[in-house]
Coordinates of C-alpha atoms in Angstrom, one line a residue:
X1 CA -8.9 -18.9 11.9
X2 CA -6.9 -20.2 8.9
X3 CA -8.4 -23.6 9.3
X4 CA -11.9 -22.4 8.4
X5 CA -13.1 -23.6 5.0
X6 CA -14.3 -20.7 2.8
X7 CA -17.8 -20.7 1.6
X8 CA -18.4 -21.5 -2.1
X9 CA -19.9 -18.5 -3.9
X10 CA -23.4 -20.0 -3.8
X11 CA -23.4 -20.8 -0.1
X12 CA -23.1 -17.5 1.6
X13 CA -23.4 -13.8 1.3
X14 CA -20.7 -12.6 -1.1
X15 CA -19.0 -9.3 -0.8
X16 CA -18.5 -7.1 -3.9
X17 CA -14.9 -5.9 -3.9
X18 CA -13.9 -2.4 -5.0
X19 CA -10.6 -0.7 -5.8
X20 CA -8.5 0.4 -2.9
X21 CA -8.0 4.0 -3.8
X22 CA -5.0 4.7 -1.5
X23 CA -2.7 2.1 -2.9
X24 CA 0.5 4.1 -3.7
X25 CA 3.0 1.3 -4.6
X26 CA 3.6 -2.3 -5.2
X27 CA 2.4 -4.4 -8.1
X28 CA -0.1 -6.7 -6.4
X29 CA -3.7 -5.5 -6.6
X30 CA -5.2 -4.4 -3.3
X31 CA -8.9 -4.4 -2.9
X32 CA -11.2 -2.7 -0.4
X33 CA -13.2 -5.4 1.5
X34 CA -14.9 -3.0 3.9
X35 CA -14.0 0.3 5.6
X36 CA -11.4 -1.4 7.9
X37 CA -10.2 -4.3 5.7
X38 CA -8.3 -4.7 2.5
X39 CA -7.5 -7.9 0.7
X40 CA -4.7 -9.1 -1.7
X41 CA -3.9 -12.3 -3.5
X42 CA -2.6 -15.0 -1.2
X43 CA 1.0 -15.9 -1.4
X44 CA 2.0 -18.9 0.8
X45 CA 5.2 -17.3 2.0
X46 CA 3.4 -14.1 3.1
X47 CA 0.7 -16.3 4.9
X48 CA 3.5 -18.2 6.6
X49 CA 4.9 -14.9 7.9
X50 CA 1.6 -13.7 9.3
X51 CA 0.9 -17.0 11.0
X52 CA 4.3 -16.9 12.7
X53 CA 4.5 -13.2 13.3
X54 CA 6.6 -12.4 16.4
X55 CA 4.7 -10.6 19.1
X56 CA 7.1 -7.6 19.1
X57 CA 6.4 -7.0 15.4
X58 CA 2.6 -6.9 15.6
X59 CA 2.4 -3.2 16.3
X60 CA 4.4 -2.6 13.0
X61 CA 2.3 -4.8 10.7
X62 CA -1.3 -4.8 9.5
X63 CA -3.5 -7.1 11.5
X64 CA -4.1 -10.4 9.8
X65 CA -7.8 -11.2 9.6
X66 CA -8.1 -14.4 7.6
X67 CA -8.6 -15.8 4.1
X68 CA -11.5 -15.4 1.6
X69 CA -12.2 -17.1 -1.7
X70 CA -12.6 -14.6 -4.6
X71 CA -14.1 -15.4 -8.0
X72 CA -14.8 -13.5 -11.1
X73 CA -18.4 -12.9 -12.3
X74 CA -19.1 -11.7 -15.8
X75 CA -22.6 -10.6 -16.9
X76 CA -24.1 -10.7 -20.4
X77 CA -22.7 -7.3 -21.2
X78 CA -19.1 -8.4 -20.3
X79 CA -19.1 -6.4 -17.0
X80 CA -16.7 -8.0 -14.5
X81 CA -17.4 -8.2 -10.8
X82 CA -15.0 -9.6 -8.1
X83 CA -16.9 -11.4 -5.4
X84 CA -15.4 -12.5 -2.1
X85 CA -16.9 -15.3 0.0
X86 CA -15.9 -15.3 3.7
X87 CA -15.5 -18.5 5.6
X88 CA -18.1 -19.8 8.1
X89 CA -17.6 -17.9 11.3
X90 CA -14.1 -16.9 10.1
X91 CA -14.5 -13.2 10.5
X92 CA -17.5 -12.9 12.9
X93 CA -17.7 -9.5 14.5
X94 CA -15.2 -7.9 12.1
X95 CA -18.0 -6.1 10.0
X96 CA -16.8 -7.7 6.8
X97 CA -20.2 -8.4 5.3
X98 CA -21.0 -4.7 4.6
X99 CA -22.3 -4.1 1.1
X100 CA -19.9 -2.6 -1.3
X101 CA -20.6 -1.2 -4.8
X102 CA -18.1 -1.7 -7.5
X103 CA -17.9 -3.1 -11.0
X104 CA -15.5 -2.9 -13.9
X105 CA -16.1 -3.6 -17.5
X106 CA -13.2 -5.1 -19.3
X107 CA -12.3 -4.2 -22.8
X108 CA -9.9 -6.5 -24.7
X109 CA -9.2 -3.8 -27.2
X110 CA -5.6 -2.5 -26.6
X111 CA -5.6 -4.6 -23.4
X112 CA -7.4 -1.8 -21.4
X113 CA -9.9 -2.0 -18.7
X114 CA -12.5 0.8 -18.7
X115 CA -13.9 1.5 -15.3
X116 CA -17.6 2.2 -14.7
X117 CA -17.6 6.0 -14.2
X118 CA -20.6 6.3 -11.9
X119 CA -19.5 3.5 -9.5
X120 CA -15.8 4.5 -9.4
X121 CA -16.7 8.1 -8.9
X122 CA -18.9 7.2 -5.9
X123 CA -16.0 5.0 -4.6
X124 CA -13.5 7.8 -4.7
X125 CA -15.9 10.4 -3.2
X126 CA -16.6 8.1 -0.3
X127 CA -12.9 7.4 0.2
X128 CA -11.6 10.9 -0.5
X129 CA -13.9 13.4 1.3
X130 CA -13.6 17.2 0.8
X131 CA -12.4 18.9 -2.3
X132 CA -10.5 16.1 -3.9
X133 CA -11.1 16.3 -7.6
X134 CA -11.8 13.3 -9.9
X135 CA -10.8 12.9 -13.5
X136 CA -13.8 12.6 -15.7
X137 CA -12.0 10.2 -18.0
X138 CA -11.3 7.0 -16.0
X139 CA -9.9 5.0 -18.9
X140 CA -6.4 4.6 -17.8
X141 CA -3.2 4.0 -19.9
X142 CA -0.1 2.5 -18.3
X143 CA 2.3 4.8 -20.1
X144 CA 0.7 7.9 -18.6
X145 CA 2.3 6.9 -15.3
X146 CA 5.8 7.3 -16.6
X147 CA 6.7 10.7 -17.9
X148 CA 6.0 13.3 -20.5
X149 CA 8.0 14.1 -23.6
X150 CA 10.5 16.2 -21.5
X151 CA 11.1 13.3 -19.1
X152 CA 9.1 14.8 -16.3
X153 CA 6.4 13.0 -14.5
X154 CA 3.2 15.1 -14.2
X155 CA 1.8 15.8 -10.8
X156 CA -1.5 13.9 -10.1
X157 CA -4.2 16.3 -8.9
X158 CA -7.0 13.8 -8.3
X159 CA -7.0 10.2 -7.0
X160 CA -3.8 8.1 -6.9
X161 CA -3.9 6.2 -10.2
X162 CA -1.5 3.4 -9.2
X163 CA -4.2 1.2 -7.6
X164 CA -6.2 1.3 -10.8
X165 CA -3.1 0.4 -12.8
X166 CA -2.6 -2.7 -10.6
X167 CA -6.3 -3.6 -10.9
X168 CA -6.3 -3.4 -14.6
X169 CA -3.4 -5.8 -14.8
X170 CA -4.9 -8.1 -12.2
X171 CA -8.3 -8.2 -13.8
X172 CA -6.7 -9.0 -17.2
X173 CA -4.9 -12.0 -15.6
X174 CA -8.0 -13.2 -13.8
X175 CA -10.2 -12.9 -16.8
X176 CA -7.9 -14.9 -19.1
X177 CA -9.5 -18.2 -20.2
X178 CA -7.4 -20.5 -18.0
X179 CA -8.3 -18.5 -14.9
X180 CA -11.8 -17.2 -15.6
X181 CA -13.7 -19.8 -13.6
X182 CA -11.1 -20.4 -10.8
X183 CA -11.5 -19.6 -7.2
X184 CA -8.7 -17.4 -5.9
X185 CA -7.6 -17.2 -2.3
X186 CA -7.0 -13.7 -0.9
X187 CA -5.5 -12.6 2.4
X188 CA -7.6 -10.2 4.6
X189 CA -5.6 -7.5 6.3
X190 CA -6.2 -4.4 8.3
X191 CA -6.7 -1.2 6.3
X192 CA -4.1 0.8 8.1
X193 CA -5.3 4.2 6.7
X194 CA -9.0 3.8 7.5
X195 CA -8.9 6.2 10.4
X196 CA -7.5 9.0 8.3
X197 CA -9.6 11.6 6.4
X198 CA -6.8 12.5 4.0
X199 CA -4.1 9.8 4.3
X200 CA -0.6 11.0 3.3
X201 CA 1.4 7.8 2.5
X202 CA 5.0 7.2 1.7
X203 CA 5.8 3.7 0.5
X204 CA 9.5 2.9 0.9
X205 CA 11.2 -0.3 -0.5
X206 CA 13.5 -1.3 2.3
X207 CA 16.9 -3.1 2.2
X208 CA 19.9 -3.3 0.0
X209 CA 18.6 -6.6 -1.6
X210 CA 15.2 -7.1 -3.2
X211 CA 15.2 -10.6 -4.7
X212 CA 14.0 -13.6 -2.7
X213 CA 16.0 -16.7 -2.1
X214 CA 13.9 -18.5 -4.8
X215 CA 14.5 -15.9 -7.5
X216 CA 15.7 -17.2 -10.9
X217 CA 19.1 -16.0 -12.1
X218 CA 17.4 -13.6 -14.5
X219 CA 15.1 -12.1 -11.9
X220 CA 18.0 -11.9 -9.4
X221 CA 20.1 -10.0 -12.0
X222 CA 17.2 -7.6 -12.8
X223 CA 16.6 -6.8 -9.1
X224 CA 20.4 -6.3 -8.4
X225 CA 20.5 -3.8 -11.3
X226 CA 17.5 -1.9 -10.0
X227 CA 19.2 -1.6 -6.6
X228 CA 22.5 -0.5 -8.0
X229 CA 20.9 2.2 -10.1
X230 CA 18.8 3.6 -7.3
X231 CA 19.1 4.6 -3.6
X232 CA 18.6 1.0 -2.5
X233 CA 22.3 0.3 -2.8
X234 CA 23.6 3.6 -1.4
X235 CA 20.9 4.2 1.3
X236 CA 19.2 0.8 1.7
X237 CA 15.9 2.5 1.0
X238 CA 14.1 3.9 -2.1
X239 CA 10.8 5.6 -2.8
X240 CA 8.2 3.1 -4.2
X241 CA 5.2 5.4 -4.1
X242 CA 3.7 8.5 -2.4
X243 CA 0.6 10.6 -2.0
X244 CA 0.5 13.8 -0.1
X245 CA -2.7 15.9 0.4
X246 CA -2.2 19.5 -0.6
X247 CA -4.4 21.5 1.8
X248 CA -4.1 24.7 -0.3
X249 CA -5.5 23.1 -3.5
X250 CA -7.5 20.2 -2.1
X251 CA -5.6 17.7 -4.3
X252 CA -3.4 14.8 -3.7
X253 CA 0.1 15.0 -5.1
X254 CA 1.2 11.5 -6.2
X255 CA 4.5 9.9 -7.3
X256 CA 5.1 6.3 -8.3
X257 CA 7.9 3.8 -8.3
X258 CA 9.4 5.0 -11.6
X259 CA 9.9 8.4 -10.0
X260 CA 11.5 6.8 -7.0
X261 CA 14.0 4.7 -9.0
X262 CA 15.4 7.8 -10.6
X263 CA 16.2 9.7 -7.4
X264 CA 19.7 10.4 -6.2
X265 CA 20.4 10.4 -2.5
X266 CA 19.8 14.2 -2.4
X267 CA 16.7 13.7 -4.5
X268 CA 15.5 11.1 -2.0
X269 CA 16.1 13.6 0.8
X270 CA 14.1 16.3 -1.0
X271 CA 11.3 13.8 -1.6
X272 CA 11.1 13.1 2.1
X273 CA 10.8 16.8 2.7
X274 CA 8.1 17.0 0.0
X275 CA 6.2 14.2 1.7
X276 CA 6.0 16.5 4.8
X277 CA 4.8 19.5 2.9
X278 CA 1.0 19.8 2.8
X279 CA 0.9 22.8 0.6
X280 CA 0.5 25.4 3.3
X281 CA 3.6 24.6 5.3
X282 CA 6.3 22.0 6.2
X283 CA 5.0 19.7 8.9
X284 CA 8.1 19.8 11.0
X285 CA 5.9 18.7 14.0
X286 CA 5.7 15.2 12.4
X287 CA 9.5 14.7 12.3
X288 CA 10.0 13.7 16.0
X289 CA 7.0 11.2 16.2
X290 CA 8.1 9.6 12.9
X291 CA 11.7 9.3 14.0
X292 CA 10.6 7.8 17.4
X293 CA 8.5 5.3 15.7
X294 CA 11.3 4.3 13.3
X295 CA 13.7 3.9 16.2
X296 CA 11.3 1.6 17.9
X297 CA 11.0 -0.5 14.8
X298 CA 14.8 -0.5 14.4
X299 CA 15.1 -1.9 17.9
X300 CA 12.7 -4.7 17.1
X301 CA 14.3 -5.6 13.7
X302 CA 17.7 -5.8 15.3
X303 CA 16.4 -8.6 17.6
X304 CA 14.8 -10.7 14.8
X305 CA 17.4 -13.3 14.0
X306 CA 17.1 -15.2 10.7
X307 CA 14.4 -12.8 9.3
X308 CA 15.1 -11.4 5.8
X309 CA 12.5 -8.9 4.6
X310 CA 13.4 -9.0 0.9
X311 CA 11.2 -6.8 -1.3
X312 CA 9.0 -5.6 1.6
X313 CA 7.9 -2.1 2.0
X314 CA 7.6 0.4 4.9
X315 CA 4.6 2.8 5.0
X316 CA 4.9 6.1 6.8
X317 CA 1.4 7.6 7.2
X318 CA -0.1 10.8 8.6
X319 CA -3.3 12.7 8.1
X320 CA -3.2 15.6 5.6
X321 CA -6.1 17.3 7.4
X322 CA -4.7 19.0 10.5
X323 CA -6.9 18.9 13.6
X324 CA -6.2 21.4 16.4
X325 CA -6.6 20.2 19.9
X326 CA -9.7 21.8 21.4
X327 CA -12.9 21.1 23.3
X328 CA -15.0 22.1 20.3
X329 CA -17.7 19.7 19.1
X330 CA -16.5 17.1 16.6
X331 CA -16.6 18.3 13.0
X332 CA -19.1 16.1 11.3
X333 CA -17.3 16.3 8.0
X334 CA -14.3 14.6 9.6
X335 CA -15.9 12.1 12.0
X336 CA -12.8 9.9 12.6
X337 CA -10.7 10.3 15.7
X338 CA -7.2 11.5 14.8
X339 CA -5.5 11.6 18.1
X340 CA -4.8 8.5 20.2
X341 CA -2.9 8.3 23.5
X342 CA 0.7 9.6 23.2
X343 CA 0.6 10.0 19.5
X344 CA -1.4 13.3 18.9
X345 CA 0.1 13.7 15.4
X346 CA -1.6 10.5 14.2
X347 CA 1.7 9.3 12.7
X348 CA 1.9 5.6 11.9
X349 CA 4.7 3.3 10.5
X350 CA 3.8 -0.1 9.1
X351 CA 5.7 -2.9 7.4
X352 CA 3.9 -4.5 4.5
X353 CA 4.4 -7.0 1.6
X354 CA 6.0 -10.2 2.9
X355 CA 5.8 -12.4 -0.2
X356 CA 9.6 -12.9 -0.2
X357 CA 10.2 -12.7 3.5
X358 CA 12.0 -15.7 4.9
X359 CA 12.9 -16.8 8.4
X360 CA 14.0 -20.0 10.2
X361 CA 11.1 -22.4 10.4
X362 CA 9.2 -20.9 7.4
X363 CA 7.0 -23.5 5.8
X364 CA 7.5 -22.0 2.3
X365 CA 11.2 -21.3 2.3
X366 CA 13.7 -23.7 4.1
X367 CA 16.6 -21.3 3.5
X368 CA 17.9 -20.2 6.9
X369 CA 19.9 -17.0 7.5
X370 CA 21.8 -16.0 10.7
X371 CA 21.4 -12.8 12.6
X372 CA 19.2 -9.8 11.8
X373 CA 18.5 -8.3 8.3
X374 CA 21.5 -5.9 8.1
X375 CA 20.3 -4.5 4.7
X376 CA 17.0 -3.5 6.2
X377 CA 18.7 -2.1 9.3
X378 CA 21.0 -0.1 7.0
X379 CA 18.0 1.5 5.3
X380 CA 16.3 2.3 8.6
X381 CA 19.4 3.9 10.0
X382 CA 19.8 6.1 6.9
X383 CA 16.1 7.0 6.9
X384 CA 16.3 8.1 10.5
X385 CA 19.5 10.2 9.9
X386 CA 17.9 12.0 6.9
X387 CA 14.8 12.8 8.9
X388 CA 16.8 14.0 11.8
X389 CA 18.8 16.3 9.5
X390 CA 15.5 17.7 8.2
X391 CA 14.4 18.5 11.8
X392 CA 17.7 20.3 12.3
X393 CA 17.0 22.4 9.2
X394 CA 20.0 21.0 7.3

């Protein structure tokens, strides 16, 4: 699959990329390729991980689908479009040539990107069915993510703004003069929330160490400080982003990484509880399947000698729209199956973001470590303990 040469933009059917509206964390821009596929800028170390992925870990990572070339197109009005060109036969049968509709117009004034209201509104309506509200003003300022004058972060009652924040930064980088005419390579990955009507997502930065082996001394010191000042040091895990569908209001409640960095261990525990609260009630029925899935992952990680998952994240996912078991006809407003096999709750746990992951034999990083990733294991063990305490009502 990887050996296939991508088509040049003029040689094949290009796919218009659109924002991935359910990106809750990270700093790399995620784009929606089609209903079941997202893409992100290729990093050789992450590609090396997916190419060498141990069989036991595949159930806990997104499916790797290949590579596409992405280029920036600017029309006479200055509107920017990101176009992806899949390789010949590379993704046959994956449904990756569906037409998508998205455009953004970049404004150099104040370094902002103003998103086309009509097209983005359509994108969010398609991706967030039901009563999810949209802001009418889609011009987005970075500082609005942080906090208000009283030091509080306002609750988000529409779409999750973090993905647009990442897009704005990425488009600015791609549209700079040195990069404007370049072809950029992107990884194609499974959209792990595509089966959910209202995906509730918790993005957790795992491990006690976040800097990669190749980090500069300055970057190393910066990451060590972030860990020391957050629950990364004390618990081996910190909140990097979150969205929870509130069934009583029809809105998503969103938190970002800046909120997560300020949490104490008790604040982290309360945030886990908040993640399981859908407005109407606390979803205690989800605790057991989440813990079981985390324990299964823990068993796998303990056996992965030499792997270090520096700066990677763990997603915990469930559907905010509850579906009762019945023989009633399928509700056409929610056509996606939510129950599969022995997991009627629809809970999922996935590892993501492997740009700084290293392991023995990695093409990108020759540094070899011995034994399993104890920092990651420490975080998983604490996460399991906290969730178990919530299930016991403590």
